[in-house]
mmCIF file with all atom_site columns, C-alpha atoms in Angstrom:
data_model
loop_
_atom_site.group_PDB
_atom_site.id
_atom_site.type_symbol
_atom_site.label_atom_id
_atom_site.label_alt_id
_atom_site.label_comp_id
_atom_site.label_asym_id
_atom_site.label_entity_id
_atom_site.label_seq_id
_atom_site.pdbx_PDB_ins_code
_atom_site.Cartn_x
_atom_site.Cartn_y
_atom_site.Cartn_z
_atom_site.occupancy
_atom_site.B_iso_or_equiv
_atom_site.pdbx_formal_charge
_atom_site.auth_seq_id
_atom_site.auth_comp_id
_atom_site.auth_asym_id
_atom_site.auth_atom_id
_atom_site.pdbx_PDB_model_num
ATOM 1   C CA . MET A 1 1   ? -66.655 -47.538 121.709 1.00 44.00 ? 1   MET A CA 1
ATOM 2   C CA . GLU A 1 2   ? -69.269 -44.786 122.122 1.00 51.00 ? 2   GLU A CA 1
ATOM 3   C CA . ASN A 1 3   ? -68.311 -42.522 119.308 1.00 63.00 ? 3   ASN A CA 1
ATOM 4   C CA . SER A 1 4   ? -65.816 -41.649 116.694 1.00 87.00 ? 4   SER A CA 1
ATOM 5   C CA . TYR A 1 5   ? -64.069 -38.329 116.492 1.00 95.00 ? 5   TYR A CA 1
ATOM 6   C CA . THR A 1 6   ? -62.078 -36.685 113.947 1.00 96.00 ? 6   THR A CA 1
ATOM 7   C CA . ILE A 1 7   ? -58.275 -36.052 114.061 1.00 96.00 ? 7   ILE A CA 1
ATOM 8   C CA . GLU A 1 8   ? -58.958 -32.485 114.472 1.00 96.00 ? 8   GLU A CA 1
ATOM 9   C CA . GLU A 1 9   ? -61.117 -33.271 117.709 1.00 97.00 ? 9   GLU A CA 1
ATOM 10  C CA . MET A 1 10  ? -58.544 -35.542 119.127 1.00 97.00 ? 10  MET A CA 1
ATOM 11  C CA . LEU A 1 11  ? -55.420 -33.445 118.370 1.00 97.00 ? 11  LEU A CA 1
ATOM 12  C CA . THR A 1 12  ? -57.672 -30.777 120.462 1.00 98.00 ? 12  THR A CA 1
ATOM 13  C CA . LEU A 1 13  ? -58.245 -33.238 123.010 1.00 98.00 ? 13  LEU A CA 1
ATOM 14  C CA . ILE A 1 14  ? -54.627 -34.120 123.359 1.00 98.00 ? 14  ILE A CA 1
ATOM 15  C CA . VAL A 1 15  ? -53.494 -30.245 123.752 1.00 98.00 ? 15  VAL A CA 1
ATOM 16  C CA . ILE A 1 16  ? -56.190 -29.660 126.346 1.00 98.00 ? 16  ILE A CA 1
ATOM 17  C CA . VAL A 1 17  ? -55.183 -32.581 128.206 1.00 98.00 ? 17  VAL A CA 1
ATOM 18  C CA . SER A 1 18  ? -51.449 -31.850 127.896 1.00 98.00 ? 18  SER A CA 1
ATOM 19  C CA . PHE A 1 19  ? -52.214 -28.358 129.390 1.00 98.00 ? 19  PHE A CA 1
ATOM 20  C CA . LEU A 1 20  ? -54.412 -30.025 132.379 1.00 98.00 ? 20  LEU A CA 1
ATOM 21  C CA . GLY A 1 21  ? -51.234 -32.512 132.996 1.00 97.00 ? 21  GLY A CA 1
ATOM 22  C CA . PHE A 1 22  ? -48.956 -29.562 133.222 1.00 98.00 ? 22  PHE A CA 1
ATOM 23  C CA . CYS A 1 23  ? -51.360 -27.839 136.019 1.00 97.00 ? 23  CYS A CA 1
ATOM 24  C CA . LEU A 1 24  ? -51.835 -31.224 137.701 1.00 95.00 ? 24  LEU A CA 1
ATOM 25  C CA . GLU A 1 25  ? -48.167 -31.910 137.861 1.00 94.00 ? 25  GLU A CA 1
ATOM 26  C CA . ASN A 1 26  ? -47.476 -28.501 139.237 1.00 96.00 ? 26  ASN A CA 1
ATOM 27  C CA . ILE A 1 27  ? -50.216 -28.904 142.020 1.00 95.00 ? 27  ILE A CA 1
ATOM 28  C CA . TRP A 1 28  ? -48.666 -32.131 143.194 1.00 90.00 ? 28  TRP A CA 1
ATOM 29  C CA . LEU A 1 29  ? -45.107 -30.463 142.985 1.00 92.00 ? 29  LEU A CA 1
ATOM 30  C CA . ALA A 1 30  ? -46.445 -27.356 144.945 1.00 93.00 ? 30  ALA A CA 1
ATOM 31  C CA . PHE A 1 31  ? -47.878 -29.640 147.724 1.00 91.00 ? 31  PHE A CA 1
ATOM 32  C CA . ARG A 1 32  ? -44.781 -32.043 147.851 1.00 86.00 ? 32  ARG A CA 1
ATOM 33  C CA . LYS A 1 33  ? -41.975 -29.616 147.234 1.00 89.00 ? 33  LYS A CA 1
ATOM 34  C CA . GLY A 1 34  ? -43.405 -26.023 147.865 1.00 93.00 ? 34  GLY A CA 1
ATOM 35  C CA . TYR A 1 35  ? -42.771 -24.785 144.252 1.00 94.00 ? 35  TYR A CA 1
ATOM 36  C CA . ILE A 1 36  ? -43.748 -24.931 140.678 1.00 95.00 ? 36  ILE A CA 1
ATOM 37  C CA . ASP A 1 37  ? -41.677 -25.076 137.522 1.00 96.00 ? 37  ASP A CA 1
ATOM 38  C CA . ASN A 1 38  ? -41.767 -25.664 133.588 1.00 96.00 ? 38  ASN A CA 1
ATOM 39  C CA . ARG A 1 39  ? -41.804 -29.539 134.225 1.00 95.00 ? 39  ARG A CA 1
ATOM 40  C CA . ASN A 1 40  ? -38.810 -29.837 131.749 1.00 94.00 ? 40  ASN A CA 1
ATOM 41  C CA . MET A 1 41  ? -40.638 -28.380 128.614 1.00 96.00 ? 41  MET A CA 1
ATOM 42  C CA . HIS A 1 42  ? -40.464 -24.824 127.240 1.00 97.00 ? 42  HIS A CA 1
ATOM 43  C CA . LEU A 1 43  ? -44.339 -24.708 126.914 1.00 97.00 ? 43  LEU A CA 1
ATOM 44  C CA . PRO A 1 44  ? -46.985 -24.946 129.714 1.00 97.00 ? 44  PRO A CA 1
ATOM 45  C CA . PHE A 1 45  ? -48.004 -28.382 128.281 1.00 98.00 ? 45  PHE A CA 1
ATOM 46  C CA . LEU A 1 46  ? -46.997 -32.163 129.086 1.00 97.00 ? 46  LEU A CA 1
ATOM 47  C CA . LEU A 1 47  ? -47.753 -34.080 125.898 1.00 97.00 ? 47  LEU A CA 1
ATOM 48  C CA . GLY A 1 48  ? -47.449 -37.514 127.709 1.00 95.00 ? 48  GLY A CA 1
ATOM 49  C CA . TYR A 1 49  ? -50.787 -36.712 129.382 1.00 97.00 ? 49  TYR A CA 1
ATOM 50  C CA . GLY A 1 50  ? -52.767 -35.936 126.257 1.00 97.00 ? 50  GLY A CA 1
ATOM 51  C CA . LEU A 1 51  ? -51.400 -38.915 124.624 1.00 97.00 ? 51  LEU A CA 1
ATOM 52  C CA . ALA A 1 52  ? -52.018 -41.238 127.268 1.00 96.00 ? 52  ALA A CA 1
ATOM 53  C CA . ILE A 1 53  ? -55.636 -40.179 127.646 1.00 97.00 ? 53  ILE A CA 1
ATOM 54  C CA . ALA A 1 54  ? -56.108 -40.150 123.877 1.00 97.00 ? 54  ALA A CA 1
ATOM 55  C CA . GLY A 1 55  ? -54.584 -43.896 123.702 1.00 96.00 ? 55  GLY A CA 1
ATOM 56  C CA . GLY A 1 56  ? -56.316 -44.828 126.740 1.00 96.00 ? 56  GLY A CA 1
ATOM 57  C CA . TYR A 1 57  ? -59.799 -43.973 124.956 1.00 97.00 ? 57  TYR A CA 1
ATOM 58  C CA . PHE A 1 58  ? -58.752 -46.129 121.758 1.00 96.00 ? 58  PHE A CA 1
ATOM 59  C CA . VAL A 1 59  ? -57.332 -48.942 123.828 1.00 96.00 ? 59  VAL A CA 1
ATOM 60  C CA . PHE A 1 60  ? -59.634 -49.290 126.963 1.00 96.00 ? 60  PHE A CA 1
ATOM 61  C CA . GLY A 1 61  ? -62.810 -46.907 126.076 1.00 96.00 ? 61  GLY A CA 1
ATOM 62  C CA . LEU A 1 62  ? -64.598 -45.316 128.644 1.00 97.00 ? 62  LEU A CA 1
ATOM 63  C CA . PRO A 1 63  ? -65.587 -46.668 132.185 1.00 97.00 ? 63  PRO A CA 1
ATOM 64  C CA . ASP A 1 64  ? -69.319 -47.794 132.891 1.00 93.00 ? 64  ASP A CA 1
ATOM 65  C CA . GLU A 1 65  ? -71.166 -48.336 136.160 1.00 89.00 ? 65  GLU A CA 1
ATOM 66  C CA . GLU A 1 66  ? -70.870 -52.126 135.830 1.00 91.00 ? 66  GLU A CA 1
ATOM 67  C CA . HIS A 1 67  ? -67.246 -52.348 135.169 1.00 93.00 ? 67  HIS A CA 1
ATOM 68  C CA . ILE A 1 68  ? -65.635 -49.315 136.936 1.00 95.00 ? 68  ILE A CA 1
ATOM 69  C CA . GLY A 1 69  ? -63.774 -51.504 139.330 1.00 96.00 ? 69  GLY A CA 1
ATOM 70  C CA . THR A 1 70  ? -62.172 -53.424 136.738 1.00 97.00 ? 70  THR A CA 1
ATOM 71  C CA . TYR A 1 71  ? -61.409 -50.280 134.694 1.00 98.00 ? 71  TYR A CA 1
ATOM 72  C CA . TRP A 1 72  ? -59.963 -48.711 137.892 1.00 98.00 ? 72  TRP A CA 1
ATOM 73  C CA . ILE A 1 73  ? -57.671 -51.844 138.303 1.00 98.00 ? 73  ILE A CA 1
ATOM 74  C CA . THR A 1 74  ? -56.606 -51.753 134.749 1.00 98.00 ? 74  THR A CA 1
ATOM 75  C CA . MET A 1 75  ? -55.622 -47.924 135.111 1.00 98.00 ? 75  MET A CA 1
ATOM 76  C CA . PHE A 1 76  ? -53.729 -48.752 138.125 1.00 98.00 ? 76  PHE A CA 1
ATOM 77  C CA . ILE A 1 77  ? -51.907 -51.238 136.468 1.00 98.00 ? 77  ILE A CA 1
ATOM 78  C CA . VAL A 1 78  ? -51.056 -49.384 133.360 1.00 97.00 ? 78  VAL A CA 1
ATOM 79  C CA . VAL A 1 79  ? -49.836 -46.049 135.421 1.00 97.00 ? 79  VAL A CA 1
ATOM 80  C CA . SER A 1 80  ? -47.549 -48.302 137.436 1.00 97.00 ? 80  SER A CA 1
ATOM 81  C CA . ALA A 1 81  ? -46.027 -49.972 134.456 1.00 97.00 ? 81  ALA A CA 1
ATOM 82  C CA . GLY A 1 82  ? -46.005 -46.842 132.280 1.00 95.00 ? 82  GLY A CA 1
ATOM 83  C CA . GLU A 1 83  ? -44.107 -45.093 135.115 1.00 96.00 ? 83  GLU A CA 1
ATOM 84  C CA . ILE A 1 84  ? -41.562 -47.859 135.518 1.00 96.00 ? 84  ILE A CA 1
ATOM 85  C CA . LEU A 1 85  ? -41.004 -47.933 131.828 1.00 96.00 ? 85  LEU A CA 1
ATOM 86  C CA . LEU A 1 86  ? -40.735 -43.907 131.209 1.00 94.00 ? 86  LEU A CA 1
ATOM 87  C CA . GLY A 1 87  ? -38.566 -43.806 134.277 1.00 94.00 ? 87  GLY A CA 1
ATOM 88  C CA . THR A 1 88  ? -36.133 -46.390 133.420 1.00 95.00 ? 88  THR A CA 1
ATOM 89  C CA . ALA A 1 89  ? -35.813 -45.493 129.610 1.00 94.00 ? 89  ALA A CA 1
ATOM 90  C CA . THR A 1 90  ? -35.296 -41.909 130.625 1.00 92.00 ? 90  THR A CA 1
ATOM 91  C CA . GLU A 1 91  ? -32.564 -43.132 133.100 1.00 93.00 ? 91  GLU A CA 1
ATOM 92  C CA . TYR A 1 92  ? -31.067 -45.407 130.358 1.00 93.00 ? 92  TYR A CA 1
ATOM 93  C CA . PHE A 1 93  ? -31.181 -42.921 127.392 1.00 92.00 ? 93  PHE A CA 1
ATOM 94  C CA . CYS A 1 94  ? -30.612 -39.614 129.255 1.00 91.00 ? 94  CYS A CA 1
ATOM 95  C CA . GLY A 1 95  ? -28.139 -40.935 131.975 1.00 90.00 ? 95  GLY A CA 1
ATOM 96  C CA . TYR A 1 96  ? -29.988 -39.576 135.167 1.00 88.00 ? 96  TYR A CA 1
ATOM 97  C CA . ILE A 1 97  ? -32.867 -40.173 137.523 1.00 91.00 ? 97  ILE A CA 1
ATOM 98  C CA . TYR A 1 98  ? -35.992 -38.349 136.087 1.00 88.00 ? 98  TYR A CA 1
ATOM 99  C CA . TRP A 1 99  ? -37.795 -38.382 139.430 1.00 89.00 ? 99  TRP A CA 1
ATOM 100 C CA . ASP A 1 100 ? -37.659 -40.519 142.684 1.00 91.00 ? 100 ASP A CA 1
ATOM 101 C CA . TYR A 1 101 ? -40.604 -41.769 144.644 1.00 92.00 ? 101 TYR A CA 1
ATOM 102 C CA . THR A 1 102 ? -38.371 -43.624 147.275 1.00 93.00 ? 102 THR A CA 1
ATOM 103 C CA . SER A 1 103 ? -39.397 -41.200 149.843 1.00 91.00 ? 103 SER A CA 1
ATOM 104 C CA . ILE A 1 104 ? -43.117 -42.133 149.217 1.00 91.00 ? 104 ILE A CA 1
ATOM 105 C CA . PRO A 1 105 ? -44.374 -45.296 151.112 1.00 92.00 ? 105 PRO A CA 1
ATOM 106 C CA . LEU A 1 106 ? -45.141 -48.286 149.164 1.00 94.00 ? 106 LEU A CA 1
ATOM 107 C CA . HIS A 1 107 ? -43.092 -47.374 146.590 1.00 93.00 ? 107 HIS A CA 1
ATOM 108 C CA . ILE A 1 108 ? -42.275 -49.964 143.671 1.00 91.00 ? 108 ILE A CA 1
ATOM 109 C CA . THR A 1 109 ? -38.814 -48.959 142.325 1.00 92.00 ? 109 THR A CA 1
ATOM 110 C CA . ARG A 1 110 ? -38.030 -45.456 142.467 1.00 93.00 ? 110 ARG A CA 1
ATOM 111 C CA . TYR A 1 111 ? -40.397 -44.706 139.605 1.00 95.00 ? 111 TYR A CA 1
ATOM 112 C CA . THR A 1 112 ? -43.791 -45.521 140.904 1.00 95.00 ? 112 THR A CA 1
ATOM 113 C CA . SER A 1 113 ? -45.587 -46.063 144.166 1.00 96.00 ? 113 SER A CA 1
ATOM 114 C CA . VAL A 1 114 ? -48.760 -47.628 145.465 1.00 96.00 ? 114 VAL A CA 1
ATOM 115 C CA . PRO A 1 115 ? -50.284 -44.233 146.719 1.00 95.00 ? 115 PRO A CA 1
ATOM 116 C CA . THR A 1 116 ? -49.498 -42.217 143.353 1.00 94.00 ? 116 THR A CA 1
ATOM 117 C CA . SER A 1 117 ? -50.603 -44.833 141.073 1.00 97.00 ? 117 SER A CA 1
ATOM 118 C CA . ILE A 1 118 ? -53.994 -45.161 143.284 1.00 97.00 ? 118 ILE A CA 1
ATOM 119 C CA . ALA A 1 119 ? -54.164 -41.253 142.709 1.00 95.00 ? 119 ALA A CA 1
ATOM 120 C CA . PHE A 1 120 ? -53.411 -41.428 139.109 1.00 95.00 ? 120 PHE A CA 1
ATOM 121 C CA . ALA A 1 121 ? -56.044 -44.438 138.404 1.00 97.00 ? 121 ALA A CA 1
ATOM 122 C CA . CYS A 1 122 ? -58.686 -42.438 140.539 1.00 97.00 ? 122 CYS A CA 1
ATOM 123 C CA . ILE A 1 123 ? -58.174 -39.392 138.397 1.00 96.00 ? 123 ILE A CA 1
ATOM 124 C CA . ILE A 1 124 ? -58.004 -40.990 135.303 1.00 97.00 ? 124 ILE A CA 1
ATOM 125 C CA . THR A 1 125 ? -60.901 -42.973 135.849 1.00 98.00 ? 125 THR A CA 1
ATOM 126 C CA . ILE A 1 126 ? -63.222 -40.109 137.225 1.00 97.00 ? 126 ILE A CA 1
ATOM 127 C CA . PHE A 1 127 ? -61.945 -37.835 134.108 1.00 97.00 ? 127 PHE A CA 1
ATOM 128 C CA . MET A 1 128 ? -62.825 -40.795 131.556 1.00 97.00 ? 128 MET A CA 1
ATOM 129 C CA . GLY A 1 129 ? -66.009 -41.554 133.292 1.00 97.00 ? 129 GLY A CA 1
ATOM 130 C CA . LYS A 1 130 ? -67.339 -37.920 134.024 1.00 96.00 ? 130 LYS A CA 1
ATOM 131 C CA . CYS A 1 131 ? -65.196 -35.350 131.861 1.00 97.00 ? 131 CYS A CA 1
ATOM 132 C CA . PHE A 1 132 ? -64.337 -37.168 128.662 1.00 98.00 ? 132 PHE A CA 1
ATOM 133 C CA . MET A 1 133 ? -67.804 -37.059 126.909 1.00 97.00 ? 133 MET A CA 1
ATOM 134 C CA . PRO A 1 134 ? -68.664 -33.545 128.007 1.00 98.00 ? 134 PRO A CA 1
ATOM 135 C CA . LEU A 1 135 ? -65.114 -32.202 127.008 1.00 98.00 ? 135 LEU A CA 1
ATOM 136 C CA . MET A 1 136 ? -65.479 -33.944 123.676 1.00 97.00 ? 136 MET A CA 1
ATOM 137 C CA . LEU A 1 137 ? -69.096 -32.418 123.184 1.00 97.00 ? 137 LEU A CA 1
ATOM 138 C CA . TRP A 1 138 ? -67.588 -29.050 123.609 1.00 97.00 ? 138 TRP A CA 1
ATOM 139 C CA . ILE A 1 139 ? -64.630 -29.671 121.428 1.00 97.00 ? 139 ILE A CA 1
ATOM 140 C CA . SER A 1 140 ? -67.225 -30.907 118.719 1.00 96.00 ? 140 SER A CA 1
ATOM 141 C CA . LEU A 1 141 ? -68.910 -27.469 119.040 1.00 97.00 ? 141 LEU A CA 1
ATOM 142 C CA . LEU A 1 142 ? -65.602 -25.311 118.463 1.00 96.00 ? 142 LEU A CA 1
ATOM 143 C CA . PRO A 1 143 ? -65.494 -24.067 115.083 1.00 96.00 ? 143 PRO A CA 1
ATOM 144 C CA . PHE A 1 144 ? -63.519 -26.149 112.495 1.00 94.00 ? 144 PHE A CA 1
ATOM 145 C CA . VAL A 1 145 ? -61.262 -23.563 111.626 1.00 95.00 ? 145 VAL A CA 1
ATOM 146 C CA . LEU A 1 146 ? -59.992 -23.185 115.289 1.00 95.00 ? 146 LEU A CA 1
ATOM 147 C CA . LYS A 1 147 ? -59.601 -27.187 115.622 1.00 95.00 ? 147 LYS A CA 1
ATOM 148 C CA . ARG A 1 148 ? -57.934 -27.790 111.952 1.00 94.00 ? 148 ARG A CA 1
ATOM 149 C CA . TYR A 1 149 ? -55.415 -24.700 112.256 1.00 95.00 ? 149 TYR A CA 1
ATOM 150 C CA . VAL A 1 150 ? -54.804 -23.478 116.058 1.00 96.00 ? 150 VAL A CA 1
ATOM 151 C CA . PHE A 1 151 ? -55.323 -26.748 117.827 1.00 96.00 ? 151 PHE A CA 1
ATOM 152 C CA . ARG A 1 152 ? -53.416 -28.706 114.905 1.00 96.00 ? 152 ARG A CA 1
ATOM 153 C CA . SER A 1 153 ? -50.650 -26.122 115.231 1.00 97.00 ? 153 SER A CA 1
ATOM 154 C CA . VAL A 1 154 ? -50.236 -26.065 118.592 1.00 98.00 ? 154 VAL A CA 1
ATOM 155 C CA . PHE A 1 155 ? -50.188 -30.058 118.668 1.00 98.00 ? 155 PHE A CA 1
ATOM 156 C CA . PHE A 1 156 ? -47.052 -29.894 116.484 1.00 98.00 ? 156 PHE A CA 1
ATOM 157 C CA . LEU A 1 157 ? -45.445 -27.285 118.414 1.00 98.00 ? 157 LEU A CA 1
ATOM 158 C CA . LEU A 1 158 ? -45.842 -29.545 121.425 1.00 98.00 ? 158 LEU A CA 1
ATOM 159 C CA . VAL A 1 159 ? -43.954 -32.542 119.640 1.00 98.00 ? 159 VAL A CA 1
ATOM 160 C CA . ILE A 1 160 ? -41.364 -30.321 118.505 1.00 98.00 ? 160 ILE A CA 1
ATOM 161 C CA . ASP A 1 161 ? -40.963 -28.881 122.211 1.00 98.00 ? 161 ASP A CA 1
ATOM 162 C CA . TRP A 1 162 ? -40.995 -32.632 123.552 1.00 96.00 ? 162 TRP A CA 1
ATOM 163 C CA . LEU A 1 163 ? -38.359 -33.401 120.891 1.00 97.00 ? 163 LEU A CA 1
ATOM 164 C CA . ASP A 1 164 ? -36.144 -30.450 121.739 1.00 97.00 ? 164 ASP A CA 1
ATOM 165 C CA . CYS A 1 165 ? -36.377 -30.915 125.603 1.00 95.00 ? 165 CYS A CA 1
ATOM 166 C CA . SER A 1 166 ? -35.771 -34.735 125.152 1.00 94.00 ? 166 SER A CA 1
ATOM 167 C CA . ARG A 1 167 ? -32.344 -33.796 123.274 1.00 95.00 ? 167 ARG A CA 1
ATOM 168 C CA . HIS A 1 168 ? -31.318 -31.327 125.882 1.00 95.00 ? 168 HIS A CA 1
ATOM 169 C CA . MET A 1 169 ? -31.926 -33.930 128.548 1.00 94.00 ? 169 MET A CA 1
ATOM 170 C CA . ARG A 1 170 ? -29.983 -36.600 126.819 1.00 94.00 ? 170 ARG A CA 1
ATOM 171 C CA . LEU A 1 171 ? -27.037 -34.122 125.839 1.00 95.00 ? 171 LEU A CA 1
ATOM 172 C CA . THR A 1 172 ? -26.803 -32.690 129.525 1.00 95.00 ? 172 THR A CA 1
ATOM 173 C CA . HIS A 1 173 ? -27.911 -35.611 131.280 1.00 94.00 ? 173 HIS A CA 1
ATOM 174 C CA . SER A 1 174 ? -29.852 -33.301 133.698 1.00 92.00 ? 174 SER A CA 1
ATOM 175 C CA . LEU A 1 175 ? -33.538 -31.904 133.806 1.00 90.00 ? 175 LEU A CA 1
ATOM 176 C CA . ASN A 1 176 ? -34.433 -29.133 131.566 1.00 91.00 ? 176 ASN A CA 1
ATOM 177 C CA . GLU A 1 177 ? -35.301 -26.639 134.455 1.00 92.00 ? 177 GLU A CA 1
ATOM 178 C CA . ARG A 1 178 ? -36.148 -22.898 132.775 1.00 93.00 ? 178 ARG A CA 1
ATOM 179 C CA . TRP A 1 179 ? -37.980 -21.502 135.598 1.00 94.00 ? 179 TRP A CA 1
ATOM 180 C CA . ARG A 1 180 ? -39.003 -22.066 139.149 1.00 95.00 ? 180 ARG A CA 1
ATOM 181 C CA . ILE A 1 181 ? -41.287 -20.381 141.448 1.00 94.00 ? 181 ILE A CA 1
ATOM 182 C CA . VAL A 1 182 ? -41.053 -20.857 145.171 1.00 93.00 ? 182 VAL A CA 1
ATOM 183 C CA . ILE A 1 183 ? -44.369 -21.003 146.851 1.00 90.00 ? 183 ILE A CA 1
ATOM 184 C CA . SER A 1 184 ? -43.809 -22.157 150.342 1.00 82.00 ? 184 SER A CA 1
ATOM 185 C CA . ASP A 1 185 ? -41.125 -22.839 153.008 1.00 75.00 ? 185 ASP A CA 1
ATOM 186 C CA . LYS A 1 186 ? -40.727 -26.415 152.066 1.00 63.00 ? 186 LYS A CA 1
ATOM 187 C CA . GLN A 1 187 ? -38.215 -25.537 149.541 1.00 54.00 ? 187 GLN A CA 1
ATOM 188 C CA . ILE A 1 188 ? -36.037 -23.588 151.766 1.00 50.00 ? 188 ILE A CA 1
ATOM 189 C CA . GLU A 1 189 ? -36.313 -26.277 154.436 1.00 52.00 ? 189 GLU A CA 1
ATOM 190 C CA . GLU A 1 190 ? -35.391 -29.029 152.164 1.00 51.00 ? 190 GLU A CA 1
ATOM 191 C CA . LYS A 1 191 ? -32.376 -26.775 151.048 1.00 48.00 ? 191 LYS A CA 1
ATOM 192 C CA . ARG A 1 192 ? -31.434 -26.397 154.924 1.00 40.00 ? 192 ARG A CA 1
ATOM 193 C CA . HIS A 1 193 ? -31.616 -29.996 155.680 1.00 39.00 ? 193 HIS A CA 1
ATOM 194 C CA . VAL A 1 194 ? -29.217 -31.060 152.807 1.00 38.00 ? 194 VAL A CA 1
ATOM 195 C CA . PHE A 1 195 ? -26.400 -29.052 154.505 1.00 35.00 ? 195 PHE A CA 1
#
């Protein structure tokens, strides 16, 4: 492992990456479905992304030029397994299908597909190889008070938000959709084809 980081720095990383994950999912949703939404959370963060990057750093470290292919393959397997586990667990505990990739070619169960796993493995490998260290350097330069009180507080708010939204999904057996903004005709066309 290249560096060791403080708890405050790792929590700050988790918060920032959770926000980037929210943006990434909405970009994917905008292209695929023609709208953006709250991604089942109250706050514009997806805690799983931040935790996955922090956990990936501790378990797998960062890719180097010599082993980048092995790192990418590992990320492909981890993403595929993670999506299957999360989707299956949500279906079991919450009683509904969280997402469905069966319309994507080369899907593996409804919860993962070769194209999505390839894309996520590429994004993770590039992020960990090119962005992780510069981001952590920037975080290390932030005032300690900001990291200790603001980002730590935001992290705990994200945990509370995730717990509350998970409870909602378990009780209602449905998504926790709070808002949706249609940005293209794809959403309208999709509804027309349903009837």
